[in-house]
Amino acid sequence: KSGAYAQTGIIRDVMQTHMMQVLSLVAMEPPVTVSGPRAAENIRDAKLLALQSVAPIDPSEVVLGQYTGTPNLPGGTEPTPGFMDDPTVD
C-alpha cells in the first residue's frame, strides 16, 4: 500500500493540492456571490486572495521528519513498521 502512494506521488501532489484547497476555502473572505454566472470566478478570486495573504515559508523555521515506526515497547505493545520499512517503498 505504501509503495503505491510513493510511486504515484500522492503525498507530494494530491495531498498538497487538497490541503491547499481546504486552506483557501477555510481562510477566504465571503465571495461577492456564490450563485449566478460569475459565481465560480468570484469564489476563485476569494480563494486566490486568501492564498496570496499566506506568508512565504522561511526554511530556517521548517523541521522535516520521516515516520520511522515504533519499537518494541514494554507492556506487550506490538511494534509498528515505518513508511520506509514497507517492502513496496523504494
Coordinates of C-alpha atoms in Angstrom, one line a residue:
K1 CA 0.0 0.0 0.0
S2 CA 2.7 2.5 0.9
G3 CA 4.6 1.7 -2.3
A4 CA 1.6 2.7 -4.4
Y5 CA 1.5 6.1 -2.6
A6 CA 5.2 6.6 -3.1
Q7 CA 5.1 5.6 -6.8
T8 CA 2.1 7.8 -7.7
G9 CA 3.4 10.8 -5.8
I10 CA 0.1 11.1 -3.9
I11 CA 1.7 12.7 -0.8
R12 CA 3.6 15.3 -2.9
D13 CA 0.9 16.0 -5.4
V14 CA -2.7 15.0 -4.4
M15 CA -2.4 15.7 -0.7
Q16 CA -0.8 19.0 -1.3
T17 CA -3.5 20.1 -3.7
H18 CA -6.3 19.0 -1.4
M19 CA -4.7 20.8 1.6
M20 CA -4.3 24.0 -0.4
Q21 CA -8.0 23.8 -1.5
V22 CA -9.1 23.3 2.2
L23 CA -6.8 26.1 3.3
S24 CA -8.2 28.5 0.7
L25 CA -11.8 27.6 1.4
V26 CA -11.4 28.0 5.2
A27 CA -9.4 31.2 5.0
M28 CA -11.2 33.1 2.3
E29 CA -13.5 36.0 2.8
P30 CA -17.0 35.5 1.6
P31 CA -17.1 35.8 -2.2
V32 CA -19.2 38.6 -3.8
T33 CA -21.7 35.9 -4.9
V34 CA -22.0 32.1 -4.8
S35 CA -24.7 31.9 -7.4
G36 CA -25.2 33.2 -10.9
P37 CA -23.0 33.4 -14.0
R38 CA -19.9 34.7 -12.2
A39 CA -20.1 32.6 -9.1
A40 CA -17.1 30.4 -10.0
E41 CA -14.9 33.4 -10.8
N42 CA -15.9 35.1 -7.5
I43 CA -15.1 32.0 -5.4
R44 CA -11.8 31.6 -7.3
D45 CA -10.9 35.2 -6.7
A46 CA -11.7 35.0 -2.9
K47 CA -9.6 31.8 -2.7
L48 CA -6.7 33.4 -4.5
L49 CA -6.7 36.4 -2.2
A50 CA -6.6 34.1 0.8
L51 CA -3.7 32.1 -0.6
Q52 CA -1.8 35.3 -1.6
S53 CA -2.1 36.5 2.0
V54 CA -0.2 33.5 3.4
A55 CA 3.4 34.5 4.3
P56 CA 6.2 32.6 2.5
I57 CA 7.8 29.8 4.4
D58 CA 11.1 30.6 6.0
P59 CA 13.3 27.4 5.5
S60 CA 15.0 28.1 8.8
E61 CA 11.7 27.6 10.6
V62 CA 10.9 24.2 9.0
V63 CA 11.5 20.8 10.5
L64 CA 11.5 17.8 8.2
G65 CA 10.9 14.4 9.5
Q66 CA 10.2 10.8 8.4
Y67 CA 7.9 8.4 10.2
T68 CA 10.0 5.5 11.4
G69 CA 7.6 3.4 13.3
T70 CA 7.6 2.4 16.9
P71 CA 10.0 -0.1 18.5
N72 CA 9.0 -2.9 20.9
L73 CA 7.7 -1.1 23.9
P74 CA 7.2 -2.5 27.4
G75 CA 3.8 -4.0 28.2
G76 CA 3.5 -6.2 25.1
T77 CA 2.8 -3.4 22.7
E78 CA 3.4 -4.6 19.1
P79 CA 5.9 -2.6 17.1
T80 CA 4.6 -0.6 14.2
P81 CA 6.6 -0.5 11.0
G82 CA 7.5 2.8 9.5
F83 CA 6.8 4.0 6.0
M84 CA 10.3 3.1 4.7
D85 CA 10.0 -0.4 6.3
D86 CA 7.3 -1.3 3.8
P87 CA 9.0 -3.5 1.1
T88 CA 7.0 -1.8 -1.6
V89 CA 8.6 1.6 -0.9
D90 CA 11.7 2.4 -2.9

